[in-house]
mmCIF file with all atom_site columns, C-alpha atoms in Angstrom:
data_model
loop_
_atom_site.group_PDB
_atom_site.id
_atom_site.type_symbol
_atom_site.label_atom_id
_atom_site.label_alt_id
_atom_site.label_comp_id
_atom_site.label_asym_id
_atom_site.label_entity_id
_atom_site.label_seq_id
_atom_site.pdbx_PDB_ins_code
_atom_site.Cartn_x
_atom_site.Cartn_y
_atom_site.Cartn_z
_atom_site.occupancy
_atom_site.B_iso_or_equiv
_atom_site.pdbx_formal_charge
_atom_site.auth_seq_id
_atom_site.auth_comp_id
_atom_site.auth_asym_id
_atom_site.auth_atom_id
_atom_site.pdbx_PDB_model_num
ATOM 1  C CA . MET A 1 1  ? 0.000   0.000  0.000   1.00 66.00 ? 1  MET A CA 1
ATOM 2  C CA . ARG A 1 2  ? 2.845   2.380  0.763   1.00 72.00 ? 2  ARG A CA 1
ATOM 3  C CA . TYR A 1 3  ? 4.387   1.844  -2.639  1.00 83.00 ? 3  TYR A CA 1
ATOM 4  C CA . THR A 1 4  ? 1.109   2.498  -4.407  1.00 87.00 ? 4  THR A CA 1
ATOM 5  C CA . LEU A 1 5  ? 0.634   5.792  -2.570  1.00 85.00 ? 5  LEU A CA 1
ATOM 6  C CA . LEU A 1 6  ? 4.244   6.781  -3.220  1.00 86.00 ? 6  LEU A CA 1
ATOM 7  C CA . ILE A 1 7  ? 4.044   5.917  -6.923  1.00 87.00 ? 7  ILE A CA 1
ATOM 8  C CA . SER A 1 8  ? 0.734   7.813  -7.253  1.00 88.00 ? 8  SER A CA 1
ATOM 9  C CA . ALA A 1 9  ? 2.241   10.897 -5.613  1.00 87.00 ? 9  ALA A CA 1
ATOM 10 C CA . VAL A 1 10 ? 5.316   10.751 -7.875  1.00 86.00 ? 10 VAL A CA 1
ATOM 11 C CA . MET A 1 11 ? 3.164   10.278 -11.005 1.00 85.00 ? 11 MET A CA 1
ATOM 12 C CA . ALA A 1 12 ? 0.906   13.195 -10.038 1.00 84.00 ? 12 ALA A CA 1
ATOM 13 C CA . THR A 1 13 ? 3.919   15.417 -9.427  1.00 82.00 ? 13 THR A CA 1
ATOM 14 C CA . LEU A 1 14 ? 5.540   14.473 -12.735 1.00 78.00 ? 14 LEU A CA 1
ATOM 15 C CA . SER A 1 15 ? 2.326   14.907 -14.704 1.00 78.00 ? 15 SER A CA 1
ATOM 16 C CA . LEU A 1 16 ? 1.791   18.383 -13.282 1.00 76.00 ? 16 LEU A CA 1
ATOM 17 C CA . VAL A 1 17 ? 5.407   19.388 -13.905 1.00 69.00 ? 17 VAL A CA 1
ATOM 18 C CA . ALA A 1 18 ? 5.256   18.097 -17.488 1.00 66.00 ? 18 ALA A CA 1
ATOM 19 C CA . CYS A 1 19 ? 2.395   20.445 -18.433 1.00 69.00 ? 19 CYS A CA 1
ATOM 20 C CA . GLU A 1 20 ? 3.561   23.343 -20.521 1.00 71.00 ? 20 GLU A CA 1
ATOM 21 C CA . ARG A 1 21 ? 2.264   26.627 -19.224 1.00 71.00 ? 21 ARG A CA 1
ATOM 22 C CA . ASN A 1 22 ? 1.460   29.375 -21.704 1.00 76.00 ? 22 ASN A CA 1
ATOM 23 C CA . THR A 1 23 ? 3.694   32.407 -21.496 1.00 77.00 ? 23 THR A CA 1
ATOM 24 C CA . VAL A 1 24 ? 1.743   35.535 -20.646 1.00 80.00 ? 24 VAL A CA 1
ATOM 25 C CA . VAL A 1 25 ? 2.673   38.362 -22.995 1.00 83.00 ? 25 VAL A CA 1
ATOM 26 C CA . THR A 1 26 ? 1.706   41.796 -21.767 1.00 84.00 ? 26 THR A CA 1
ATOM 27 C CA . PRO A 1 27 ? 1.231   44.191 -24.705 1.00 84.00 ? 27 PRO A CA 1
ATOM 28 C CA . THR A 1 28 ? 3.127   47.427 -24.456 1.00 84.00 ? 28 THR A CA 1
ATOM 29 C CA . PRO A 1 29 ? 0.915   50.502 -24.225 1.00 84.00 ? 29 PRO A CA 1
ATOM 30 C CA . GLU A 1 30 ? 0.630   52.468 -27.460 1.00 87.00 ? 30 GLU A CA 1
ATOM 31 C CA . THR A 1 31 ? 2.256   55.893 -27.342 1.00 87.00 ? 31 THR A CA 1
ATOM 32 C CA . VAL A 1 32 ? -0.156  58.657 -28.306 1.00 86.00 ? 32 VAL A CA 1
ATOM 33 C CA . VAL A 1 33 ? 1.397   61.900 -29.532 1.00 87.00 ? 33 VAL A CA 1
ATOM 34 C CA . VAL A 1 34 ? -0.558  64.927 -28.353 1.00 86.00 ? 34 VAL A CA 1
ATOM 35 C CA . PRO A 1 35 ? -0.092  68.066 -30.479 1.00 85.00 ? 35 PRO A CA 1
ATOM 36 C CA . GLY A 1 36 ? 1.093   71.154 -28.686 1.00 85.00 ? 36 GLY A CA 1
ATOM 37 C CA . PRO A 1 37 ? -0.103  74.715 -29.178 1.00 87.00 ? 37 PRO A CA 1
ATOM 38 C CA . ALA A 1 38 ? -0.133  76.103 -32.712 1.00 85.00 ? 38 ALA A CA 1
ATOM 39 C CA . GLY A 1 39 ? 2.887   78.118 -33.768 1.00 87.00 ? 39 GLY A CA 1
ATOM 40 C CA . PRO A 1 40 ? 2.918   81.379 -35.703 1.00 91.00 ? 40 PRO A CA 1
ATOM 41 C CA . ALA A 1 41 ? 1.552   81.421 -39.259 1.00 88.00 ? 41 ALA A CA 1
ATOM 42 C CA . GLY A 1 42 ? 4.048   80.847 -42.032 1.00 89.00 ? 42 GLY A CA 1
ATOM 43 C CA . PRO A 1 43 ? 4.609   83.084 -45.055 1.00 92.00 ? 43 PRO A CA 1
ATOM 44 C CA . THR A 1 44 ? 2.006   83.228 -47.824 1.00 91.00 ? 44 THR A CA 1
ATOM 45 C CA . GLY A 1 45 ? 2.685   80.864 -50.698 1.00 89.00 ? 45 GLY A CA 1
ATOM 46 C CA . THR A 1 46 ? 3.159   81.863 -54.313 1.00 92.00 ? 46 THR A CA 1
ATOM 47 C CA . THR A 1 47 ? 0.234   82.096 -56.734 1.00 91.00 ? 47 THR A CA 1
ATOM 48 C CA . GLY A 1 48 ? -0.316  78.991 -58.846 1.00 88.00 ? 48 GLY A CA 1
ATOM 49 C CA . ALA A 1 49 ? -0.163  78.835 -62.623 1.00 91.00 ? 49 ALA A CA 1
ATOM 50 C CA . THR A 1 50 ? -3.224  79.802 -64.686 1.00 91.00 ? 50 THR A CA 1
ATOM 51 C CA . GLY A 1 51 ? -5.156  76.843 -66.081 1.00 87.00 ? 51 GLY A CA 1
ATOM 52 C CA . ASP A 1 52 ? -5.550  76.068 -69.784 1.00 89.00 ? 52 ASP A CA 1
ATOM 53 C CA . GLN A 1 53 ? -8.617  77.182 -71.766 1.00 88.00 ? 53 GLN A CA 1
ATOM 54 C CA . GLY A 1 54 ? -11.090 74.362 -72.331 1.00 87.00 ? 54 GLY A CA 1
ATOM 55 C CA . ALA A 1 55 ? -11.938 73.040 -75.780 1.00 91.00 ? 55 ALA A CA 1
ATOM 56 C CA . THR A 1 56 ? -14.907 74.521 -77.655 1.00 91.00 ? 56 THR A CA 1
ATOM 57 C CA . GLY A 1 57 ? -17.873 72.171 -77.957 1.00 89.00 ? 57 GLY A CA 1
ATOM 58 C CA . THR A 1 58 ? -19.598 71.236 -81.208 1.00 92.00 ? 58 THR A CA 1
ATOM 59 C CA . GLN A 1 59 ? -22.640 73.127 -82.466 1.00 91.00 ? 59 GLN A CA 1
ATOM 60 C CA . GLY A 1 60 ? -25.939 71.392 -81.762 1.00 87.00 ? 60 GLY A CA 1
ATOM 61 C CA . ALA A 1 61 ? -28.469 70.531 -84.459 1.00 89.00 ? 61 ALA A CA 1
ATOM 62 C CA . THR A 1 62 ? -31.190 73.047 -85.307 1.00 87.00 ? 62 THR A CA 1
ATOM 63 C CA . GLY A 1 63 ? -34.561 72.172 -83.823 1.00 78.00 ? 63 GLY A CA 1
ATOM 64 C CA . ASP A 1 64 ? -37.728 71.442 -85.802 1.00 77.00 ? 64 ASP A CA 1
ATOM 65 C CA . ALA A 1 65 ? -40.281 74.172 -86.397 1.00 78.00 ? 65 ALA A CA 1
ATOM 66 C CA . GLY A 1 66 ? -43.152 74.059 -83.951 1.00 74.00 ? 66 GLY A CA 1
ATOM 67 C CA . THR A 1 67 ? -46.647 72.997 -84.944 1.00 74.00 ? 67 THR A CA 1
ATOM 68 C CA . GLY A 1 68 ? -49.914 73.728 -83.231 1.00 77.00 ? 68 GLY A CA 1
ATOM 69 C CA . THR A 1 69 ? -50.988 76.469 -80.848 1.00 80.00 ? 69 THR A CA 1
ATOM 70 C CA . THR A 1 70 ? -48.637 78.503 -78.660 1.00 79.00 ? 70 THR A CA 1
ATOM 71 C CA . VAL A 1 71 ? -49.877 78.983 -75.077 1.00 81.00 ? 71 VAL A CA 1
ATOM 72 C CA . ILE A 1 72 ? -48.528 81.948 -73.114 1.00 84.00 ? 72 ILE A CA 1
ATOM 73 C CA . VAL A 1 73 ? -48.963 81.748 -69.335 1.00 85.00 ? 73 VAL A CA 1
ATOM 74 C CA . THR A 1 74 ? -48.687 85.060 -67.467 1.00 87.00 ? 74 THR A CA 1
ATOM 75 C CA . PRO A 1 75 ? -47.902 85.118 -63.744 1.00 84.00 ? 75 PRO A CA 1
ATOM 76 C CA . PRO A 1 76 ? -50.642 86.329 -61.380 1.00 83.00 ? 76 PRO A CA 1
ATOM 77 C CA . ALA A 1 77 ? -50.680 90.048 -60.599 1.00 81.00 ? 77 ALA A CA 1
ATOM 78 C CA . SER A 1 78 ? -48.983 90.948 -57.327 1.00 79.00 ? 78 SER A CA 1
ATOM 79 C CA . ALA A 1 79 ? -51.130 92.341 -54.493 1.00 75.00 ? 79 ALA A CA 1
ATOM 80 C CA . PRO A 1 80 ? -50.992 96.107 -54.068 1.00 74.00 ? 80 PRO A CA 1
ATOM 81 C CA . ALA A 1 81 ? -48.746 97.350 -51.234 1.00 71.00 ? 81 ALA A CA 1
ATOM 82 C CA . ASN A 1 82 ? -50.528 99.045 -48.309 1.00 67.00 ? 82 ASN A CA 1
#
């Protein structure tokens, strides 16, 4: 009985020692750069170059002559000012 207890204790100790423990890796805190107060304004830059003139478009086709009655809609008369 003594040998059984002794062998069980040795086996338990060896089995616990044989387990590989995970290494705990603590992440390093991220450094945050905080901007300081604004400095004085710099000199004004130079004026940029003038852009090129765009290309002229093509002339559209002439429309067809109208047929039928022409309706002219006049806006309502404004109210007189008091």
